[in-house]
């Protein structure tokens, strides 16, 4: 598993993946729609997969002494690593902003517990559609991205808009009591993310087995 | 024992069918897979390697069923796909650094030696290599993990006559010890004259003949026209077998 991930990071990943992963820091920018962080997290695998097609990465992996399903596993590991790392990078800045930007975020949702819950849901939806569609052919990256980014963007849009409605203002709060109230959203997000990864992996492996490279 | 034994390999596409391909390779031998463009040479190689899903057929490699033992078979296998460049923007040393982690028998000293022998600069990027050098780099990788079988898809196409000759001479050297075998596809018949022990000929997705070179040539002598003396060359055999007249 480590070797597969090492291959992804050293050969398959486009430099852009590292930059977009680092964009977790954007949560420290004042008055900014922080949902953009997740959209960058969706764009990063798209660019890397395009780059992979250009460099014949899938062919190379398929010729290594690994199972055909390991080619799929390698890509999944890379996407998960990039997304989780991005959220981890953003975390200290989300804490820091409580002190340096106490007036909050007028542009949209705060970088709070609910925000991370929505993040996991966005990634879960994007990953499932993007990865399962991609492994149908192992080359139609553009179609996979368009199909996946539309619902992912709608979740981000919903998250950014909903906090402006009176009934949902608690989504936008950062006081400890509200953060606790938001915990179920995070929990649901993480569960959906995990279920989505396993389901997408199963479907992708089955689809990729049938692909003629 | 055969290094590779392909039996009844078939693959159906909407506009092309590879039918019932059967052949085998013994240790220390070079087999040339010939056929004109589009005959099914690459499909045969890719179906053997599970890159393409065959509809029927079994592949025995090193005495094991390839499909059941894909990972362990690939440990002893080196593949060079013609016309496909990997990681154009990466340096050779970076590709090797990653690749060696996957092979149990990787011999770093041997790899360094092959880089020197083939005059490959590890700091060069793939895109900076000529077609011949790219093939040599992939061969260096295969030899460094002590591959017992090399499968090369059109390794000589696109090479100048000198590089081609050099590569074919290298093939002969590689099998000299009797431990390695080579299967390579080509549509250049002089490659086979220079270097193949056995020939497998595919025409329109069907196996025409697979035999030792002299047996192969003899079996096509019925194509001789009246008055012709001397054996037909491989080129003549191929041209006469494939010849088509266009009514335009």
Short mmCIF file of C-alpha atoms in Angstrom, two decimals:
data_model
loop_
_atom_site.label_atom_id
_atom_site.label_comp_id
_atom_site.label_asym_id
_atom_site.label_seq_id
_atom_site.Cartn_x
_atom_site.Cartn_y
_atom_site.Cartn_z
CA UNK A 1 0.00 0.00 0.00
CA UNK A 2 2.81 2.39 0.91
CA UNK A 3 4.56 1.65 -2.40
CA UNK A 4 1.41 2.46 -4.34
CA UNK A 5 1.00 5.74 -2.53
CA UNK A 6 4.68 6.54 -2.98
CA UNK A 7 4.31 5.96 -6.72
CA UNK A 8 1.29 8.25 -6.82
CA UNK A 9 3.08 11.03 -4.97
CA UNK A 10 6.39 10.75 -6.84
CA UNK A 11 5.17 10.07 -10.37
CA UNK A 12 1.42 10.46 -10.82
CA UNK A 13 0.56 13.58 -8.83
CA UNK A 14 0.61 16.90 -10.67
CA UNK A 15 2.43 19.63 -8.66
CA UNK A 16 -0.89 21.44 -8.54
CA UNK A 17 -2.25 18.74 -6.22
CA UNK A 18 0.16 19.84 -3.52
CA UNK A 19 -0.72 23.50 -3.98
CA UNK A 20 -4.48 22.93 -3.87
CA UNK A 21 -4.06 20.66 -0.85
CA UNK A 22 -2.22 23.48 0.92
CA UNK A 23 -5.15 25.80 0.17
CA UNK A 24 -6.73 24.58 3.38
CA UNK A 25 -5.11 27.74 4.77
CA UNK A 26 -7.74 29.85 2.98
CA UNK A 27 -9.96 29.62 6.05
CA UNK A 28 -7.83 32.38 7.58
CA UNK A 29 -8.74 34.82 4.78
CA UNK A 30 -11.26 37.40 6.04
CA UNK A 31 -14.66 37.51 4.32
CA UNK A 32 -14.19 34.63 1.92
CA UNK A 33 -16.54 31.79 0.92
CA UNK A 34 -14.70 28.95 2.61
CA UNK A 35 -16.60 26.38 0.53
CA UNK A 36 -14.02 27.23 -2.14
CA UNK A 37 -11.52 25.15 -0.17
CA UNK A 38 -13.59 22.04 -0.97
CA UNK A 39 -13.94 22.99 -4.61
CA UNK A 40 -10.15 23.31 -4.84
CA UNK A 41 -10.02 19.87 -3.24
CA UNK A 42 -12.20 18.56 -6.08
CA UNK A 43 -10.23 20.35 -8.79
CA UNK A 44 -6.93 18.89 -7.55
CA UNK A 45 -7.70 15.22 -8.36
CA UNK A 46 -9.21 16.29 -11.70
CA UNK A 47 -5.97 17.98 -12.76
CA UNK A 48 -3.87 15.08 -11.47
CA UNK A 49 -6.01 12.54 -13.32
CA UNK A 50 -5.69 14.58 -16.53
CA UNK A 51 -1.93 14.64 -16.00
CA UNK A 52 -2.02 10.88 -15.37
CA UNK A 53 -3.70 10.35 -18.71
CA UNK A 54 -1.04 12.45 -20.40
CA UNK A 55 1.79 10.51 -18.75
CA UNK A 56 0.20 7.06 -19.26
CA UNK A 57 0.28 6.53 -15.54
CA UNK A 58 -2.49 3.91 -15.54
CA UNK A 59 -0.62 1.82 -18.12
CA UNK A 60 2.57 2.03 -16.12
CA UNK A 61 0.87 0.96 -12.91
CA UNK A 62 -0.93 -1.89 -14.66
CA UNK A 63 2.43 -3.28 -15.79
CA UNK A 64 3.95 -3.25 -12.31
CA UNK A 65 3.74 -6.48 -10.29
CA UNK A 66 0.43 -5.51 -8.71
CA UNK A 67 -3.17 -6.64 -9.12
CA UNK A 68 -5.41 -4.71 -11.49
CA UNK A 69 -7.42 -3.56 -8.48
CA UNK A 70 -4.24 -2.03 -7.00
CA UNK A 71 -4.19 0.47 -9.86
CA UNK A 72 -7.58 1.64 -8.58
CA UNK A 73 -6.44 1.52 -4.97
CA UNK A 74 -3.46 3.77 -5.75
CA UNK A 75 -5.71 6.51 -7.09
CA UNK A 76 -8.14 6.22 -4.18
CA UNK A 77 -5.31 6.49 -1.66
CA UNK A 78 -4.00 9.62 -3.34
CA UNK A 79 -7.40 11.35 -3.42
CA UNK A 80 -8.15 10.49 0.22
CA UNK A 81 -4.69 11.57 1.36
CA UNK A 82 -4.98 14.91 -0.45
CA UNK A 83 -8.46 15.67 0.92
CA UNK A 84 -7.77 14.67 4.52
CA UNK A 85 -4.44 16.48 4.51
CA UNK A 86 -6.15 19.60 3.19
CA UNK A 87 -8.71 19.53 6.00
CA UNK A 88 -5.94 18.91 8.54
CA UNK A 89 -3.97 21.86 7.20
CA UNK A 90 -7.03 24.08 7.51
CA UNK A 91 -7.78 23.03 11.10
CA UNK A 92 -5.18 25.14 12.98
CA UNK A 93 -6.15 28.15 10.89
CA UNK A 94 -9.83 27.59 11.70
CA UNK A 95 -8.86 27.80 15.40
CA UNK A 96 -6.58 30.76 14.85
CA UNK A 97 -9.28 32.77 13.10
CA UNK A 98 -11.38 32.71 16.28
CA UNK A 99 -8.72 34.97 17.80
CA UNK A 100 -7.61 37.08 14.87
CA UNK A 101 -11.01 37.40 13.15
CA UNK A 102 -13.49 37.47 16.05
CA UNK A 103 -16.03 39.40 13.98
CA UNK A 104 -16.75 36.28 11.90
CA UNK A 105 -17.19 35.72 8.20
CA UNK A 106 -19.78 37.93 6.46
CA UNK A 107 -19.28 36.14 3.11
CA UNK A 108 -20.69 32.80 4.13
CA UNK A 109 -20.30 30.00 6.62
CA UNK A 110 -17.74 30.14 9.44
CA UNK A 111 -14.93 27.57 9.46
CA UNK A 112 -16.68 25.64 12.23
CA UNK A 113 -17.73 22.05 12.97
CA UNK A 114 -20.72 22.20 10.59
CA UNK A 115 -18.39 23.49 7.85
CA UNK A 116 -16.20 20.40 8.13
CA UNK A 117 -19.30 18.20 8.12
CA UNK A 118 -20.41 19.79 4.85
CA UNK A 119 -16.86 19.36 3.56
CA UNK A 120 -16.95 15.61 4.07
CA UNK A 121 -20.36 15.43 2.39
CA UNK A 122 -19.09 17.47 -0.58
CA UNK A 123 -16.05 15.21 -0.97
CA UNK A 124 -18.14 12.06 -0.54
CA UNK A 125 -20.46 13.05 -3.40
CA UNK A 126 -17.63 14.23 -5.62
CA UNK A 127 -15.47 11.16 -5.04
CA UNK A 128 -18.24 8.67 -5.67
CA UNK A 129 -19.27 10.14 -9.00
CA UNK A 130 -15.81 11.19 -10.20
CA UNK A 131 -13.99 7.97 -9.37
CA UNK A 132 -16.65 5.46 -10.42
CA UNK A 133 -17.23 7.30 -13.70
CA UNK A 134 -13.52 7.62 -14.40
CA UNK A 135 -12.81 3.91 -13.89
CA UNK A 136 -15.49 3.00 -16.44
CA UNK A 137 -13.00 3.95 -19.13
CA UNK A 138 -9.82 5.02 -17.28
CA UNK A 139 -9.53 7.98 -19.64
CA UNK A 140 -12.73 10.07 -19.63
CA UNK A 141 -11.57 12.49 -16.95
CA UNK A 142 -13.43 15.55 -18.24
CA UNK A 143 -16.86 13.92 -18.25
CA UNK A 144 -16.25 12.41 -14.83
CA UNK A 145 -15.34 15.84 -13.44
CA UNK A 146 -18.32 17.69 -14.92
CA UNK A 147 -20.76 15.08 -13.64
CA UNK A 148 -19.21 15.13 -10.17
CA UNK A 149 -18.54 18.84 -9.69
CA UNK A 150 -22.15 19.91 -10.31
CA UNK A 151 -23.71 18.16 -7.27
CA UNK A 152 -20.59 18.91 -5.20
CA UNK A 153 -20.92 22.62 -6.01
CA UNK A 154 -24.62 22.53 -5.11
CA UNK A 155 -23.75 21.23 -1.63
CA UNK A 156 -21.18 24.02 -1.22
CA UNK A 157 -23.70 26.57 -2.47
CA UNK A 158 -26.34 25.27 -0.08
CA UNK A 159 -23.86 25.48 2.80
CA UNK A 160 -22.88 29.06 1.97
CA UNK A 161 -26.48 30.26 1.45
CA UNK A 162 -28.28 28.42 4.22
CA UNK A 163 -26.45 30.29 7.00
CA UNK A 164 -28.13 33.52 5.89
CA UNK A 165 -31.58 32.11 6.71
CA UNK A 166 -32.77 32.83 10.26
CA UNK A 167 -33.60 29.22 11.10
CA UNK A 168 -30.09 28.07 10.26
CA UNK A 169 -28.00 30.77 11.84
CA UNK A 170 -26.71 28.21 14.36
CA UNK A 171 -24.78 26.62 11.49
CA UNK A 172 -22.73 29.79 11.38
CA UNK A 173 -21.83 30.09 15.08
CA UNK A 174 -18.50 29.33 16.69
CA UNK A 175 -19.37 29.45 20.41
CA UNK A 176 -18.64 26.11 22.15
CA UNK A 177 -22.33 25.32 22.82
CA UNK A 178 -23.13 25.77 19.11
CA UNK A 179 -20.10 23.74 18.07
CA UNK A 180 -21.41 20.84 20.14
CA UNK A 181 -24.83 21.26 18.51
CA UNK A 182 -23.12 21.04 15.09
CA UNK A 183 -21.31 17.79 15.93
CA UNK A 184 -23.99 15.52 14.37
CA UNK A 185 -23.39 17.23 11.00
CA UNK A 186 -19.69 16.43 11.24
CA UNK A 187 -20.42 12.89 12.33
CA UNK A 188 -22.88 12.32 9.47
CA UNK A 189 -20.37 13.87 7.05
CA UNK A 190 -17.57 11.52 8.15
CA UNK A 191 -19.85 8.46 7.95
CA UNK A 192 -21.04 9.43 4.45
CA UNK A 193 -17.44 10.03 3.39
CA UNK A 194 -16.29 6.61 4.57
CA UNK A 195 -19.30 4.77 3.12
CA UNK A 196 -18.87 6.62 -0.16
CA UNK A 197 -15.16 5.67 -0.40
CA UNK A 198 -15.81 1.97 0.17
CA UNK A 199 -18.80 1.88 -2.19
CA UNK A 200 -16.93 3.83 -4.87
CA UNK A 201 -13.90 1.53 -4.53
CA UNK A 202 -16.02 -1.58 -5.00
CA UNK A 203 -17.76 -0.19 -8.07
CA UNK A 204 -14.53 1.24 -9.54
CA UNK A 205 -12.65 -2.06 -9.18
CA UNK A 206 -15.47 -3.92 -10.89
CA UNK A 207 -15.62 -1.38 -13.71
CA UNK A 208 -11.84 -1.16 -14.18
CA UNK A 209 -11.56 -4.97 -14.42
CA UNK A 210 -13.60 -4.74 -17.63
CA UNK A 211 -11.60 -1.88 -19.13
CA UNK A 212 -9.36 -2.68 -22.09
CA UNK A 213 -6.27 -0.51 -21.80
CA UNK B 1 9.22 -26.48 -19.75
CA UNK B 2 7.90 -23.46 -21.58
CA UNK B 3 8.45 -19.97 -20.29
CA UNK B 4 5.23 -18.88 -21.86
CA UNK B 5 2.38 -20.87 -23.27
CA UNK B 6 -0.62 -19.16 -24.82
CA UNK B 7 -3.62 -21.34 -25.62
CA UNK B 8 -6.76 -20.44 -27.53
CA UNK B 9 -6.54 -16.70 -26.88
CA UNK B 10 -9.56 -14.87 -28.32
CA UNK B 11 -10.81 -11.32 -28.06
CA UNK B 12 -13.84 -9.94 -29.83
CA UNK B 13 -14.23 -6.24 -30.65
CA UNK B 14 -17.11 -4.85 -32.68
CA UNK B 15 -14.92 -4.52 -35.78
CA UNK B 16 -12.12 -6.94 -35.09
CA UNK B 17 -11.72 -10.41 -33.68
CA UNK B 18 -8.59 -12.07 -32.41
CA UNK B 19 -9.19 -15.77 -32.81
CA UNK B 20 -7.75 -18.76 -31.07
CA UNK B 21 -4.10 -17.68 -30.82
CA UNK B 22 -1.86 -20.49 -29.57
CA UNK B 23 1.94 -20.49 -29.26
CA UNK B 24 4.67 -21.13 -26.72
CA UNK B 25 8.23 -20.02 -25.99
CA UNK B 26 11.08 -22.06 -24.57
CA UNK B 27 13.81 -20.64 -22.32
CA UNK B 28 16.68 -18.94 -24.10
CA UNK B 29 14.72 -18.31 -27.29
CA UNK B 30 13.58 -15.21 -29.12
CA UNK B 31 10.18 -15.28 -30.71
CA UNK B 32 9.09 -12.71 -33.23
CA UNK B 33 5.41 -11.99 -33.54
CA UNK B 34 4.73 -10.71 -37.03
CA UNK B 35 1.79 -9.41 -38.92
CA UNK B 36 0.93 -6.22 -40.76
CA UNK B 37 -0.46 -3.15 -39.01
CA UNK B 38 -3.79 -3.94 -37.39
CA UNK B 39 -3.33 -7.73 -37.62
CA UNK B 40 -3.73 -8.15 -33.86
CA UNK B 41 -0.15 -8.26 -32.57
CA UNK B 42 -0.65 -5.64 -29.87
CA UNK B 43 -4.06 -7.06 -28.95
CA UNK B 44 -2.41 -10.47 -28.51
CA UNK B 45 0.29 -9.06 -26.23
CA UNK B 46 -2.14 -6.92 -24.24
CA UNK B 47 -4.64 -9.79 -23.86
CA UNK B 48 -1.84 -12.00 -22.59
CA UNK B 49 -0.93 -9.42 -19.98
CA UNK B 50 -4.48 -8.82 -18.82
CA UNK B 51 -4.33 -5.20 -20.02
CA UNK B 52 -7.08 -6.19 -22.39
CA UNK B 53 -9.74 -8.63 -21.27
CA UNK B 54 -9.58 -11.76 -23.41
CA UNK B 55 -12.86 -13.55 -24.06
CA UNK B 56 -11.21 -16.96 -24.08
CA UNK B 57 -7.84 -18.54 -23.62
CA UNK B 58 -5.30 -19.47 -20.99
CA UNK B 59 -1.85 -18.05 -20.37
CA UNK B 60 0.76 -20.12 -18.60
CA UNK B 61 3.82 -18.13 -17.58
CA UNK B 62 6.79 -19.75 -15.81
CA UNK B 63 4.57 -22.82 -15.34
CA UNK B 64 1.85 -20.85 -13.54
CA UNK B 65 -1.55 -19.63 -14.64
CA UNK B 66 -0.96 -15.93 -15.32
CA UNK B 67 -4.41 -14.75 -14.30
CA UNK B 68 -4.28 -16.52 -10.96
CA UNK B 69 -0.67 -15.49 -10.27
CA UNK B 70 -0.49 -12.09 -11.94
CA UNK B 71 1.62 -10.43 -9.26
CA UNK B 72 4.25 -13.14 -8.95
CA UNK B 73 4.46 -13.67 -12.73
CA UNK B 74 5.03 -9.95 -13.26
CA UNK B 75 7.97 -10.06 -10.84
CA UNK B 76 9.85 -12.05 -13.49
CA UNK B 77 8.46 -10.22 -16.48
CA UNK B 78 9.60 -7.10 -18.29
CA UNK B 79 7.26 -5.33 -20.68
CA UNK B 80 8.09 -2.59 -23.16
CA UNK B 81 5.11 -1.10 -24.92
CA UNK B 82 6.04 0.63 -28.15
CA UNK B 83 4.69 4.10 -28.77
CA UNK B 84 3.66 4.65 -25.16
CA UNK B 85 5.85 7.04 -23.23
CA UNK B 86 5.63 7.05 -19.47
CA UNK B 87 6.08 10.13 -17.30
CA UNK B 88 7.64 12.32 -19.98
CA UNK B 89 8.51 15.06 -17.51
CA UNK B 90 10.14 12.84 -14.91
CA UNK B 91 13.81 12.04 -14.60
CA UNK B 92 14.94 8.47 -15.23
CA UNK B 93 16.31 8.19 -11.71
CA UNK B 94 12.94 9.18 -10.22
CA UNK B 95 11.07 6.58 -12.25
CA UNK B 96 13.63 3.94 -11.23
CA UNK B 97 13.40 4.99 -7.58
CA UNK B 98 9.68 4.28 -7.55
CA UNK B 99 9.77 1.20 -9.76
CA UNK B 100 12.41 -0.64 -7.75
CA UNK B 101 10.18 -0.67 -4.67
CA UNK B 102 7.81 -3.04 -6.43
CA UNK B 103 10.38 -5.70 -7.33
CA UNK B 104 11.78 -8.22 -4.88
CA UNK B 105 14.82 -8.97 -7.05
CA UNK B 106 15.82 -5.41 -7.85
CA UNK B 107 19.59 -5.19 -8.30
CA UNK B 108 20.68 -1.56 -7.94
CA UNK B 109 24.28 -2.26 -8.97
CA UNK B 110 23.03 -3.96 -12.14
CA UNK B 111 20.75 -1.02 -12.88
CA UNK B 112 23.64 1.43 -12.60
CA UNK B 113 25.69 -0.81 -14.86
CA UNK B 114 22.95 -0.96 -17.51
CA UNK B 115 22.55 2.82 -17.40
CA UNK B 116 26.25 3.12 -18.15
CA UNK B 117 26.25 0.41 -20.80
CA UNK B 118 23.34 2.02 -22.63
CA UNK B 119 24.74 5.55 -22.05
CA UNK B 120 21.59 6.62 -20.22
CA UNK B 121 21.92 9.69 -18.04
CA UNK B 122 19.74 9.17 -14.91
CA UNK B 123 19.30 12.94 -14.61
CA UNK B 124 17.68 13.21 -18.02
CA UNK B 125 13.94 13.39 -18.40
CA UNK B 126 12.07 10.81 -20.47
CA UNK B 127 11.08 13.45 -23.03
CA UNK B 128 14.76 14.19 -23.66
CA UNK B 129 15.44 10.63 -24.82
CA UNK B 130 15.32 9.38 -28.39
CA UNK B 131 12.92 6.55 -29.27
CA UNK B 132 15.75 4.01 -29.07
CA UNK B 133 16.94 5.32 -25.72
CA UNK B 134 13.43 5.06 -24.28
CA UNK B 135 13.29 1.39 -25.27
CA UNK B 136 16.72 0.86 -23.76
CA UNK B 137 15.67 2.51 -20.51
CA UNK B 138 12.69 0.18 -20.20
CA UNK B 139 14.94 -2.78 -20.98
CA UNK B 140 17.39 -1.59 -18.30
CA UNK B 141 14.53 -1.54 -15.79
CA UNK B 142 13.41 -5.04 -16.84
CA UNK B 143 16.92 -6.46 -16.62
CA UNK B 144 17.53 -4.86 -13.23
CA UNK B 145 14.70 -6.81 -11.68
CA UNK B 146 16.09 -9.92 -13.37
CA UNK B 147 13.15 -10.50 -15.68
CA UNK B 148 13.21 -13.96 -17.23
CA UNK B 149 10.82 -13.03 -19.98
CA UNK B 150 10.83 -9.79 -21.94
CA UNK B 151 7.75 -8.88 -23.93
CA UNK B 152 8.24 -5.98 -26.28
CA UNK B 153 5.58 -4.47 -28.50
CA UNK B 154 7.18 -3.13 -31.67
CA UNK B 155 10.42 -2.10 -29.99
CA UNK B 156 12.16 -1.46 -33.30
CA UNK B 157 9.56 0.66 -35.06
CA UNK B 158 10.63 4.24 -35.37
CA UNK B 159 14.30 3.37 -34.90
CA UNK B 160 17.00 4.19 -37.42
CA UNK B 161 18.75 1.17 -39.00
CA UNK B 162 21.80 1.52 -36.74
CA UNK B 163 19.80 1.66 -33.49
CA UNK B 164 17.64 -1.18 -34.71
CA UNK B 165 20.63 -3.35 -35.43
CA UNK B 166 22.10 -2.47 -32.05
CA UNK B 167 18.89 -3.42 -30.27
CA UNK B 168 18.59 -6.73 -32.10
CA UNK B 169 22.20 -7.57 -31.27
CA UNK B 170 21.38 -6.77 -27.64
CA UNK B 171 18.42 -9.17 -27.77
CA UNK B 172 20.71 -11.97 -28.96
CA UNK B 173 23.12 -11.23 -26.14
CA UNK B 174 20.37 -11.26 -23.54
CA UNK B 175 19.19 -14.77 -24.37
CA UNK B 176 22.71 -16.19 -24.73
CA UNK B 177 22.82 -17.59 -21.21
CA UNK B 178 19.65 -19.59 -21.87
CA UNK B 179 17.85 -18.12 -18.87
CA UNK B 180 15.96 -15.30 -20.52
CA UNK B 181 13.47 -15.40 -23.35
CA UNK B 182 12.14 -12.62 -25.52
CA UNK B 183 8.84 -12.18 -27.30
CA UNK B 184 8.66 -9.16 -29.52
CA UNK B 185 6.19 -8.00 -32.11
CA UNK B 186 7.29 -6.34 -35.30
CA UNK B 187 6.24 -5.76 -38.85
CA UNK B 188 9.83 -5.41 -40.01
CA UNK B 189 10.79 -8.79 -41.41
CA UNK B 190 14.53 -8.13 -41.39
CA UNK B 191 14.33 -7.97 -37.56
CA UNK B 192 13.31 -11.60 -37.59
CA UNK B 193 15.99 -12.65 -40.04
CA UNK B 194 18.62 -11.09 -37.81
CA UNK B 195 17.44 -12.20 -34.45
CA UNK B 196 14.44 -14.51 -34.04
CA UNK B 197 14.61 -18.24 -33.28
CA UNK B 198 10.89 -18.78 -33.67
CA UNK B 199 8.22 -16.93 -35.59
CA UNK B 200 4.52 -16.54 -34.94
CA UNK B 201 2.56 -15.01 -37.76
CA UNK B 202 -0.84 -13.40 -37.22
CA UNK B 203 -3.05 -12.37 -40.11
CA UNK B 204 -6.40 -10.62 -39.64
CA UNK B 205 -6.61 -11.78 -36.03
CA UNK B 206 -5.90 -15.42 -36.85
CA UNK B 207 -2.80 -17.47 -36.23
CA UNK B 208 -1.28 -18.46 -39.56
CA UNK B 209 1.77 -20.31 -38.30
CA UNK B 210 3.97 -20.56 -35.24
CA UNK B 211 7.20 -22.47 -35.68
CA UNK B 212 10.98 -22.46 -35.53
CA UNK B 213 12.34 -20.04 -38.14
CA UNK B 214 13.57 -22.52 -40.77
CA UNK B 215 10.45 -24.67 -40.42
CA UNK B 216 8.36 -21.52 -40.70
CA UNK B 217 10.13 -20.42 -43.91
CA UNK B 218 9.91 -23.90 -45.44
CA UNK B 219 6.20 -24.15 -44.79
CA UNK B 220 5.57 -21.09 -46.96
CA UNK B 221 7.61 -22.19 -49.99
CA UNK B 222 4.44 -23.16 -51.85
CA UNK B 223 4.01 -19.43 -52.47
CA UNK B 224 6.90 -19.56 -54.94
CA UNK B 225 5.97 -18.71 -58.49
CA UNK B 226 6.96 -20.96 -61.40
CA UNK B 227 10.58 -20.48 -62.36
CA UNK B 228 11.65 -19.07 -59.00
CA UNK B 229 14.69 -20.71 -57.47
CA UNK B 230 15.97 -20.35 -53.93
CA UNK B 231 13.95 -20.04 -50.75
CA UNK B 232 11.50 -17.18 -50.32
CA UNK B 233 12.58 -14.54 -47.84
CA UNK B 234 10.40 -13.62 -44.89
CA UNK B 235 9.55 -10.36 -46.59
CA UNK B 236 8.39 -12.16 -49.73
CA UNK B 237 6.38 -14.61 -47.61
CA UNK B 238 4.63 -11.78 -45.83
CA UNK B 239 3.98 -9.74 -48.97
CA UNK B 240 2.64 -12.72 -50.92
CA UNK B 241 0.43 -13.78 -48.05
CA UNK B 242 -1.02 -10.35 -47.50
CA UNK B 243 -1.07 -9.00 -51.05
CA UNK B 244 -4.28 -7.32 -52.04
CA UNK B 245 -5.19 -5.50 -55.21
CA UNK B 246 -7.26 -2.36 -54.99
CA UNK B 247 -9.83 -1.79 -57.68
CA UNK B 248 -10.02 1.99 -57.77
#
